[in-house]
XYZ file of C-alpha atoms in Angstrom:
674
model
C -312.243 61.843 146.899
C -316.055 62.673 148.143
C -315.598 60.337 150.645
C -314.024 62.008 153.557
C -315.171 60.297 156.103
C -313.366 57.085 155.451
C -310.596 59.088 156.424
C -308.782 58.060 153.313
C -305.174 59.774 151.775
C -305.869 62.925 149.449
C -303.580 62.551 146.818
C -300.425 64.857 146.130
C -302.108 66.363 143.181
C -306.047 66.546 144.510
C -307.373 70.518 144.225
C -310.267 71.321 145.792
C -313.051 73.887 144.523
C -315.467 75.771 147.227
C -318.206 73.050 146.989
C -315.598 70.125 148.157
C -314.158 73.014 150.694
C -317.610 73.462 152.129
C -318.239 70.236 152.418
C -314.732 68.462 154.244
C -315.642 71.699 156.755
C -318.509 70.199 157.159
C -317.841 67.027 158.174
C -314.716 68.221 160.024
C -317.198 70.055 162.108
C -319.114 66.810 162.539
C -315.853 64.802 163.771
C -314.971 67.654 166.205
C -318.888 67.555 167.696
C -318.453 63.869 168.098
C -314.987 63.879 169.588
C -313.812 64.197 173.359
C -312.757 67.651 174.984
C -309.419 66.065 174.896
C -309.416 65.255 171.003
C -310.626 68.638 170.469
C -307.833 70.414 173.151
C -305.148 68.383 170.832
C -306.336 69.113 167.587
C -306.174 72.728 169.002
C -302.497 71.969 170.035
C -301.860 71.232 166.161
C -303.452 74.060 164.804
C -301.552 75.906 166.938
C -297.936 74.607 166.135
C -299.210 74.833 162.169
C -299.508 78.679 162.920
C -296.016 79.061 164.516
C -294.491 76.587 161.828
C -295.809 78.808 159.446
C -296.771 82.096 160.324
C -294.264 82.330 163.204
C -297.285 83.037 165.323
C -299.574 80.601 167.439
C -302.154 82.996 167.746
C -302.306 83.772 163.706
C -305.817 84.440 162.727
C -304.936 82.715 159.392
C -307.530 80.242 158.414
C -306.810 76.554 158.305
C -307.087 75.798 154.343
C -304.335 78.689 154.308
C -302.189 76.500 157.008
C -302.593 72.919 154.928
C -301.829 74.755 151.740
C -298.259 76.351 153.171
C -297.465 73.324 155.133
C -297.846 71.316 151.653
C -295.688 73.370 149.679
C -293.264 73.547 152.336
C -293.742 69.396 151.741
C -293.071 69.762 148.479
C -297.119 69.377 146.979
C -299.534 71.188 145.152
C -301.563 73.135 147.746
C -305.383 72.045 148.039
C -307.298 75.198 148.280
C -305.102 77.931 146.146
C -304.436 79.910 149.004
C -302.469 83.342 148.243
C -298.965 82.755 150.822
C -298.173 86.005 152.057
C -294.180 86.719 151.335
C -292.782 86.461 154.934
C -294.550 83.043 155.363
C -293.405 82.107 152.068
C -289.443 82.712 153.173
C -290.188 80.598 155.854
C -291.413 78.038 153.738
C -288.481 78.256 151.870
C -286.184 77.633 154.510
C -288.524 75.014 156.090
C -288.462 73.040 152.305
C -283.997 72.949 153.305
C -284.353 72.117 156.969
C -286.977 69.052 156.118
C -284.471 67.973 153.347
C -281.779 67.714 156.617
C -281.303 64.978 159.256
C -278.658 67.341 161.484
C -278.353 71.207 161.296
C -274.938 72.753 162.877
C -273.692 76.265 163.077
C -270.899 78.339 164.881
C -271.716 81.594 166.610
C -268.075 83.155 164.669
C -268.357 87.368 164.206
C -272.046 87.022 164.017
C -273.765 86.422 167.445
C -276.765 88.113 167.048
C -277.762 86.461 163.710
C -276.642 83.229 165.766
C -278.882 84.155 168.628
C -281.969 84.852 166.330
C -281.367 80.888 164.359
C -281.104 79.668 168.131
C -284.099 81.314 169.038
C -286.127 80.008 166.266
C -285.033 76.241 166.613
C -285.761 76.335 170.261
C -289.163 78.692 170.406
C -289.526 80.023 166.795
C -291.192 78.780 163.823
C -288.729 75.578 163.657
C -289.432 74.341 167.503
C -291.968 71.962 166.277
C -289.871 69.887 163.608
C -286.860 69.794 165.873
C -286.394 66.803 168.080
C -283.118 67.481 170.424
C -280.458 70.575 170.486
C -277.436 70.616 171.456
C -275.573 73.743 172.477
C -272.266 74.513 173.253
C -271.206 77.735 175.453
C -268.333 79.110 176.771
C -269.045 79.069 180.463
C -266.997 77.618 183.354
C -270.084 75.650 185.003
C -270.318 73.375 181.759
C -266.250 73.582 181.529
C -266.569 71.842 185.241
C -267.996 68.701 182.961
C -271.854 69.699 183.835
C -274.042 68.821 180.784
C -277.257 70.590 181.161
C -280.121 68.748 179.887
C -283.498 70.121 179.268
C -285.879 67.302 179.202
C -289.150 67.813 177.077
C -291.832 66.368 179.914
C -293.904 63.099 180.354
C -296.496 63.891 178.176
C -299.253 61.045 177.105
C -299.182 58.174 175.056
C -298.029 57.939 171.864
C -295.721 61.036 172.681
C -292.346 60.135 172.212
C -291.348 63.218 174.784
C -292.165 60.829 177.365
C -289.693 57.988 176.108
C -286.705 60.804 175.229
C -287.724 61.621 179.180
C -287.828 58.420 180.394
C -284.909 56.988 179.201
C -282.553 59.552 179.891
C -283.684 59.901 183.473
C -283.446 56.152 184.061
C -280.009 55.626 182.248
C -277.630 58.845 182.152
C -279.507 61.280 184.826
C -276.588 62.205 187.690
C -278.934 64.706 188.752
C -282.469 65.508 188.302
C -283.158 69.365 188.716
C -286.886 70.106 189.556
C -287.532 73.460 188.502
C -290.763 75.248 190.831
C -292.464 78.270 191.573
C -293.213 80.027 195.150
C -295.831 77.572 195.675
C -293.329 74.742 196.180
C -293.856 70.984 195.846
C -297.320 69.680 195.098
C -298.835 66.156 194.779
C -298.257 66.301 190.915
C -295.130 66.508 192.076
C -294.387 63.004 193.192
C -296.390 61.758 190.129
C -293.953 63.334 187.997
C -291.128 61.960 189.766
C -293.044 58.411 188.816
C -294.240 59.268 184.903
C -290.470 60.006 184.787
C -289.468 57.408 185.702
C -286.818 58.488 188.103
C -288.365 56.857 191.531
C -288.308 53.284 189.561
C -284.669 53.991 189.088
C -284.067 54.785 192.771
C -286.287 51.372 193.680
C -284.447 49.290 191.284
C -281.131 50.595 193.096
C -282.350 49.900 196.417
C -280.671 46.989 197.213
C -277.540 48.996 196.288
C -278.003 52.709 196.371
C -274.307 53.438 195.446
C -274.577 51.207 192.502
C -276.765 53.883 190.373
C -276.867 57.310 192.525
C -279.105 60.060 190.938
C -279.606 63.547 192.989
C -282.653 65.391 193.379
C -282.215 69.495 192.763
C -284.880 71.708 193.627
C -284.726 75.079 191.931
C -287.486 77.788 193.474
C -288.478 80.661 190.994
C -290.340 83.843 191.266
C -288.628 84.707 195.090
C -288.394 87.829 193.479
C -291.931 88.573 192.946
C -292.971 87.275 196.635
C -290.285 89.964 198.091
C -291.901 92.543 195.656
C -295.430 91.678 196.463
C -294.460 91.571 200.500
C -292.740 94.893 200.354
C -295.323 96.575 198.551
C -297.808 95.662 201.644
C -295.384 96.737 204.317
C -295.898 100.322 205.448
C -293.866 102.131 207.637
C -294.206 101.920 211.538
C -293.590 104.164 214.069
C -290.898 101.615 215.820
C -288.380 101.148 212.938
C -288.021 101.800 209.260
C -289.619 99.647 207.012
C -287.072 96.727 205.338
C -285.081 96.848 201.987
C -286.780 94.615 199.409
C -282.861 92.482 199.336
C -283.685 92.033 203.239
C -287.067 90.826 202.478
C -285.952 88.343 199.311
C -282.795 87.054 201.634
C -285.172 86.378 204.868
C -287.648 84.708 202.533
C -284.738 82.409 200.465
C -283.442 81.401 204.552
C -287.674 80.408 204.991
C -287.806 78.574 201.646
C -284.969 75.917 202.011
C -286.401 74.103 204.959
C -289.358 74.749 203.685
C -289.530 73.013 201.110
C -287.467 70.181 202.233
C -290.359 69.425 204.765
C -292.717 69.473 201.336
C -291.101 66.878 199.182
C -290.832 64.754 202.116
C -294.292 65.152 203.075
C -295.276 64.438 199.574
C -292.911 61.168 199.266
C -294.480 60.203 202.565
C -297.940 59.928 200.463
C -297.215 57.069 198.682
C -298.369 54.149 200.063
C -297.032 51.446 202.449
C -297.186 47.576 201.600
C -297.388 44.509 203.121
C -294.649 43.395 201.475
C -291.599 43.472 203.083
C -289.080 43.654 200.086
C -291.381 46.619 198.411
C -291.532 48.668 202.114
C -288.015 48.448 202.336
C -286.764 49.326 198.938
C -289.927 52.765 199.425
C -288.057 53.752 202.565
C -284.342 53.076 200.719
C -285.718 54.915 197.578
C -287.366 58.454 200.033
C -284.041 58.340 202.081
C -282.116 58.159 198.541
C -283.875 61.223 197.196
C -283.896 63.137 201.268
C -279.997 62.161 201.936
C -279.465 64.027 198.250
C -281.549 66.847 198.246
C -280.407 70.172 197.748
C -283.105 73.709 197.447
C -281.584 76.497 195.458
C -284.331 79.689 195.882
C -283.381 81.921 192.532
C -283.798 85.249 190.873
C -282.418 85.059 187.419
C -284.095 88.275 186.671
C -282.341 90.018 189.730
C -279.202 88.376 188.014
C -279.670 89.956 184.326
C -280.547 93.766 185.978
C -277.030 93.121 187.581
C -275.178 91.962 184.672
C -276.681 94.243 182.157
C -276.020 97.846 184.809
C -278.818 99.893 183.909
C -279.981 102.878 185.696
C -283.533 102.803 184.401
C -283.837 99.194 185.488
C -281.549 98.638 188.675
C -281.805 95.344 190.729
C -282.420 95.469 194.538
C -280.082 92.841 195.103
C -277.035 93.951 195.919
C -274.841 91.237 194.469
C -274.320 87.937 191.959
C -274.186 85.548 195.442
C -277.710 86.989 196.530
C -279.347 85.789 193.683
C -278.841 82.125 194.111
C -277.253 81.068 190.881
C -273.506 81.320 192.146
C -274.615 78.777 194.436
C -276.620 76.592 192.200
C -274.106 76.767 189.516
C -271.143 75.162 192.583
C -273.802 72.716 193.439
C -273.598 71.609 189.731
C -269.895 72.265 189.175
C -269.169 69.869 192.642
C -271.300 66.757 191.566
C -270.090 66.911 188.063
C -266.450 67.276 189.722
C -268.068 64.048 192.170
C -269.214 62.072 189.549
C -265.901 62.490 187.589
C -263.794 61.546 190.691
C -266.097 58.471 190.661
C -265.148 57.362 187.425
C -261.461 57.552 187.792
C -261.462 55.426 190.722
C -263.200 52.802 189.006
C -260.723 53.232 186.302
C -257.742 53.323 188.765
C -259.254 50.408 190.791
C -259.524 47.712 187.657
C -255.977 49.370 186.869
C -254.477 48.653 190.073
C -256.245 44.972 189.984
C -254.924 44.266 186.681
C -251.654 45.923 188.074
C -251.187 43.882 190.929
C -252.237 40.290 189.287
C -249.427 40.085 186.619
C -247.057 41.422 189.089
C -248.036 38.942 192.245
C -247.929 36.245 189.135
C -244.449 37.725 187.807
C -243.421 37.270 191.305
C -244.798 33.168 191.966
C -243.149 32.616 188.629
C -239.876 34.218 189.748
C -240.045 32.002 192.901
C -240.729 29.395 191.341
C -237.786 29.146 188.726
C -235.252 29.820 191.428
C -236.145 27.338 193.689
C -235.766 24.809 190.396
C -231.916 26.007 190.816
C -231.865 23.937 194.475
C -232.003 20.194 194.896
C -234.493 19.230 197.149
C -234.201 18.584 200.749
C -235.430 15.539 202.445
C -237.620 17.691 204.373
C -239.254 18.976 200.988
C -239.557 15.388 199.733
C -241.282 14.514 202.467
C -243.824 17.569 202.416
C -244.603 16.424 199.282
C -245.378 13.089 200.317
C -247.625 14.292 203.143
C -249.810 17.095 200.910
C -252.368 14.749 199.617
C -253.256 13.662 202.750
C -253.519 17.093 204.050
C -255.366 18.226 200.362
C -257.747 15.694 200.129
C -259.815 16.801 202.704
C -260.018 20.569 201.378
C -260.785 19.319 198.139
C -263.554 17.762 199.009
C -264.605 20.781 200.740
C -264.067 22.829 198.074
C -265.893 20.641 195.379
C -269.088 20.637 197.918
C -268.743 24.575 198.131
C -268.654 24.883 194.144
C -271.561 22.121 193.735
C -273.934 24.466 196.070
C -272.608 27.458 194.186
C -273.106 25.651 191.248
C -276.610 24.646 192.146
C -277.459 28.001 193.419
C -277.067 29.688 190.232
C -278.616 26.794 188.070
C -281.843 25.879 190.367
C -282.398 27.780 192.849
C -282.047 31.047 190.976
C -284.765 30.218 188.062
C -286.873 28.825 190.695
C -286.623 32.448 192.715
C -287.087 34.415 189.562
C -290.489 32.800 189.018
C -291.838 33.371 193.134
C -290.558 36.322 192.481
C -292.563 37.752 189.533
C -295.877 35.724 191.005
C -295.600 38.108 194.481
C -294.313 40.847 192.708
C -297.656 40.622 190.580
C -299.800 40.108 194.004
C -298.371 43.415 194.973
C -299.042 45.283 191.380
C -302.790 44.174 191.453
C -303.531 46.194 194.230
C -301.478 49.350 193.274
C -303.237 49.141 189.961
C -306.651 48.382 190.696
C -306.040 51.239 193.674
C -304.701 53.759 190.929
C -307.370 52.850 188.265
C -310.649 53.370 191.026
C -308.899 56.807 191.434
C -309.732 57.475 187.713
C -313.604 56.743 187.989
C -314.638 60.135 188.975
C -313.288 61.313 185.151
C -315.253 62.286 182.584
C -316.676 59.456 180.420
C -314.774 61.015 177.452
C -311.691 61.416 179.589
C -311.695 57.919 180.405
C -312.420 56.717 176.818
C -309.668 58.762 175.532
C -307.184 56.747 177.842
C -308.524 53.287 176.199
C -308.113 54.297 172.707
C -305.125 56.321 173.277
C -303.580 55.574 175.903
C -303.211 58.298 177.508
C -305.491 61.567 177.781
C -305.608 64.565 180.634
C -307.570 63.983 183.863
C -307.715 67.955 184.856
C -303.460 68.671 185.256
C -302.881 65.069 185.882
C -301.919 63.180 183.178
C -303.234 59.831 182.405
C -301.510 57.029 180.353
C -303.060 53.437 180.978
C -300.108 51.448 179.429
C -297.072 53.301 181.021
C -299.043 54.230 184.576
C -300.047 49.914 185.073
C -296.744 49.327 183.685
C -294.749 51.659 186.473
C -296.753 50.210 189.110
C -295.631 46.260 188.194
C -292.028 47.206 187.610
C -292.165 49.123 191.210
C -292.821 46.021 193.341
C -290.649 43.879 190.564
C -288.070 45.852 190.900
C -288.073 45.839 194.729
C -288.910 42.156 194.563
C -286.323 41.126 192.604
C -283.488 43.566 194.367
C -284.219 41.973 197.476
C -284.702 38.371 196.927
C -282.044 37.872 193.860
C -279.569 40.982 193.204
C -278.735 41.219 196.723
C -278.494 37.341 197.329
C -276.259 36.658 193.932
C -273.598 39.648 194.719
C -273.616 37.889 198.489
C -273.596 34.561 197.490
C -271.135 34.984 194.590
C -269.012 37.267 197.739
C -269.205 34.186 199.899
C -268.137 31.242 197.846
C -264.652 33.728 196.118
C -264.339 34.556 200.252
C -264.324 30.485 200.946
C -262.313 29.547 198.063
C -259.634 32.291 199.135
C -259.622 31.288 202.753
C -259.335 27.207 201.623
C -256.121 28.588 200.076
C -254.644 30.730 203.199
C -255.272 27.484 205.169
C -253.368 25.471 202.694
C -250.348 27.805 202.261
C -250.260 28.445 206.281
C -249.980 24.734 206.690
C -247.084 24.183 204.447
C -245.368 27.535 205.856
C -245.222 25.596 208.846
C -243.867 22.137 207.424
C -241.634 23.581 204.987
C -238.553 25.281 204.629
C -238.954 28.773 205.582
C -237.582 30.048 201.870
C -240.790 28.655 200.577
C -243.127 31.024 202.881
C -242.305 33.846 199.900
C -244.099 31.755 197.393
C -246.761 30.936 199.884
C -247.612 34.526 200.906
C -247.926 35.201 196.761
C -250.012 32.550 196.578
C -252.376 34.145 199.412
C -252.193 37.169 197.780
C -252.986 36.389 194.629
C -256.145 34.324 195.509
C -257.121 37.269 197.649
C -257.232 39.731 194.648
C -258.672 37.141 192.326
C -261.865 36.554 195.617
C -262.190 40.611 195.115
C -262.408 40.193 191.503
C -264.871 37.612 191.575
C -266.984 39.770 194.263
C -266.974 42.691 191.893
C -268.175 40.360 188.925
C -270.956 39.480 191.190
C -271.577 42.912 191.706
C -271.822 43.450 187.789
C -273.892 40.792 187.065
C -276.224 42.446 189.618
C -275.873 45.891 187.514
C -276.678 44.149 184.447
C -279.797 42.160 185.781
C -280.803 45.198 187.288
C -281.303 47.513 183.727
C -283.326 44.397 182.507
C -285.881 45.118 185.210
C -285.039 48.974 184.832
C -285.827 48.952 180.759
C -286.077 45.955 179.294
C -288.960 44.811 181.438
C -291.181 47.345 180.573
C -291.356 46.784 176.888
C -292.415 43.250 177.475
C -295.623 44.285 180.326
C -296.488 47.021 177.858
C -297.880 45.267 174.947
C -300.844 43.059 176.981
C -301.664 45.813 178.569
C -302.340 47.746 175.681
C -303.510 44.484 173.414
C -306.222 44.600 176.113
C -307.332 48.223 175.398
C -307.051 47.592 171.920
C -309.667 44.479 172.421
C -311.790 46.966 173.933
C -311.836 48.917 171.227
C -312.333 46.749 168.581
C -315.357 45.518 169.764
C -317.557 48.820 169.802
C -317.472 48.685 173.970
C -315.870 52.182 173.811
C -319.089 53.612 171.922
C -322.889 53.681 172.903
C -325.300 53.745 175.915
C -323.490 52.708 179.019
C -319.600 53.031 178.433
C -318.812 54.322 181.454
C -320.107 51.677 183.084
C -317.949 49.448 180.564
C -314.797 50.966 180.989
C -314.643 50.822 184.808
C -315.406 47.395 184.270
C -312.791 46.837 181.827
C -310.485 49.183 184.362
C -311.469 46.259 187.289
C -310.055 43.485 184.112
C -307.397 45.130 183.756
C -305.601 44.871 187.411
C -306.242 41.525 187.124
C -305.759 40.275 183.456
C -302.849 42.947 182.846
C -301.112 41.825 185.146
C -301.938 38.223 184.963
C -300.891 38.524 180.751
C -297.723 40.014 182.355
C -296.269 37.822 184.419
C -295.208 34.835 181.769
C -293.621 37.511 179.606
C -291.817 39.051 182.841
C -290.637 35.262 183.756
C -289.016 34.700 180.222
C -286.989 37.838 180.143
C -285.556 37.429 183.524
C -285.109 34.058 183.204
C -283.464 34.316 179.180
C -281.505 37.473 180.930
C -280.450 35.652 184.183
C -279.109 32.500 182.046
C -276.669 35.044 180.273
C -275.246 36.427 183.523
C -275.168 32.761 184.722
C -273.091 31.088 182.483
C -270.520 34.938 182.381
C -270.250 33.890 186.131
C -269.492 29.899 185.665
C -266.896 30.916 182.817
C -265.382 33.398 185.804
C -264.929 30.767 187.745
C -263.860 28.490 185.445
C -261.210 30.306 184.416
C -259.889 30.411 187.924
C -259.044 27.089 187.286
C -258.262 24.466 190.755
C -256.349 27.015 192.785
C -256.027 23.890 195.599
C -254.043 22.182 192.244
C -252.126 25.817 191.403
C -251.058 25.631 195.415
C -249.638 22.256 195.405
C -247.581 22.713 192.378
C -245.872 25.635 193.455
C -245.468 23.986 197.289
C -243.671 20.923 195.509
C -241.982 23.256 192.997
C -243.989 21.681 189.870
C -244.210 23.797 186.630
C -243.618 23.261 183.362
C -240.141 22.061 181.882
C -240.349 24.445 178.732
C -240.975 27.158 181.240
C -237.282 26.514 182.436
C -235.780 29.763 180.752
C -232.471 31.820 182.090
C -233.666 34.770 179.797
C -236.622 35.085 180.398
C -235.478 34.868 184.586
C -233.573 37.971 183.880
C -236.876 39.470 181.737
C -238.782 39.227 185.041
C -236.195 41.184 187.125
C -236.175 44.121 184.074
C -240.066 44.117 184.784
C -240.325 43.983 188.380
C -237.839 47.229 188.139
C -239.553 49.226 185.319
C -243.415 48.701 187.136
C -244.343 51.939 188.358
C -243.163 51.861 192.234
C -246.799 51.861 194.274
C -247.028 47.842 192.909
C -243.207 47.347 192.526
C -243.161 47.508 196.440
C -246.735 46.210 197.540
C -246.171 42.695 197.277
C -244.890 40.569 200.020
């Protein structure tokens, strides 16, 4: 097709002659001249990837036409330029054809470790690496056997980058520790920027109201400490006052100096996250910083020295004396401890649910057993009198319960939906300030860089990655998460716990009254009932906490998806109108940025309200259902006091079965009831 500038696809059977080739190259050069530096850098990166895939060397001297023909062959199409493909490259192409037909590729080391390692290298860093989305490697290692799963995340990249999505999803949903690798320079301004772009910072903000609900530790691993030791050693001279220190002594001293220095650096970098006039946002940021510093571990290491120690090569000796001095064993131990802590935490949660279920079941058995045993007795005059006066005592209690239930229902059905809307408005005002400050920080960037950020959503500003939709979204999400946690999640947990405690208190008062005014033989059922209601109240508190955790996930994950679209639409509209080309483009872009600070956050407001209220409605119904299943605890207690129950339950055989249950149940629960 002669009009290459239309960017139409070239058909699979198209073969271009020399004239076509020259014309296509000329047009490509014109495109390159008009494009901004970031577009050129991206094209160069693609060419390097193509060279790596076809030749196994990203610095190969092969021409673009050769690479295109080879890639077309790998995809099963005819070459355009009739290039003569080298024999070694043809081998890689044949391998590519097989790989491209597979969704997953699996192999074990077995008896050929060298071939396995070569294949692993090709996938991880060789000619197949540009095609790999993820690699899972199992290895016979003690630290992995302890339950640690190490994930090498691909980074945050820029817009349209699936790597960024992979990184953010893992860090925000699955990671229990983030290991940040830095060199001897330590953490810099870009470190906090990375923590924000990766989703780690916002994850901590989302959990600021309840840090234990979603913990994620931070480790800093410092590399190249051995290089510093070598440099410092080379600078030393022999002094008359003593011998020259050994390299390992310099290394060990550096390690001890680096630990407090790195901690101080990260504290300083976190301190640069601005103060906020909003109390909720300020409190959430403070808690997030504290969570990072409380969990922070610093591990200076030397992998090269460990390798030398393991190889024990007399021509390349390590200057360190043992593995412990390399810092690697300490890092292994810390990772294993984190895994053990997580495993214990999960086991405790399982055991807690298991015990609560067993306690509730056995307590119900004990209550039924006591009721049936009571039916064998003829009611005394005192018990008959108790039944007559019980109604008078319970009436105000019933009224109090109805009042408290109405208040709690009003809180869920009316107060929270209104609070959600107010919270979004409050967060939106705070977000606008942060977004405006962020966009103004870009005003010194080159106009082509700014245009790329609008056209494609993302680009690089020096070493700093710009991604307008993501960066604006994160600055909307942070105040939203802070306000949401403080004004809603914390309140939902406390109100649910308060209502559960109120019910338990009312029932306890009734049980105490019944014990004081009835036959002492009825004391045991009353104690069972108090225990039953108290445990049920604990269960309802857990439901409140789990409901808050569900809503926390909405802010952490779903909210970003919803509010990203209005921002993206605004940028696309700017490009469609042609405002991204011509004289004065930078001025127009900066004006767009000023609009985005207000309009993007305003456009995100209603979608945010809709998704938050919609998801809260689901949680609200779950809480209502849970309390409804609880029934009427006052009526249940009343029935227990006057020994009223279904006549169909009078079964001596079942009563005997209950005794068997008591005898066979686990000892801790068999003896824990009154």
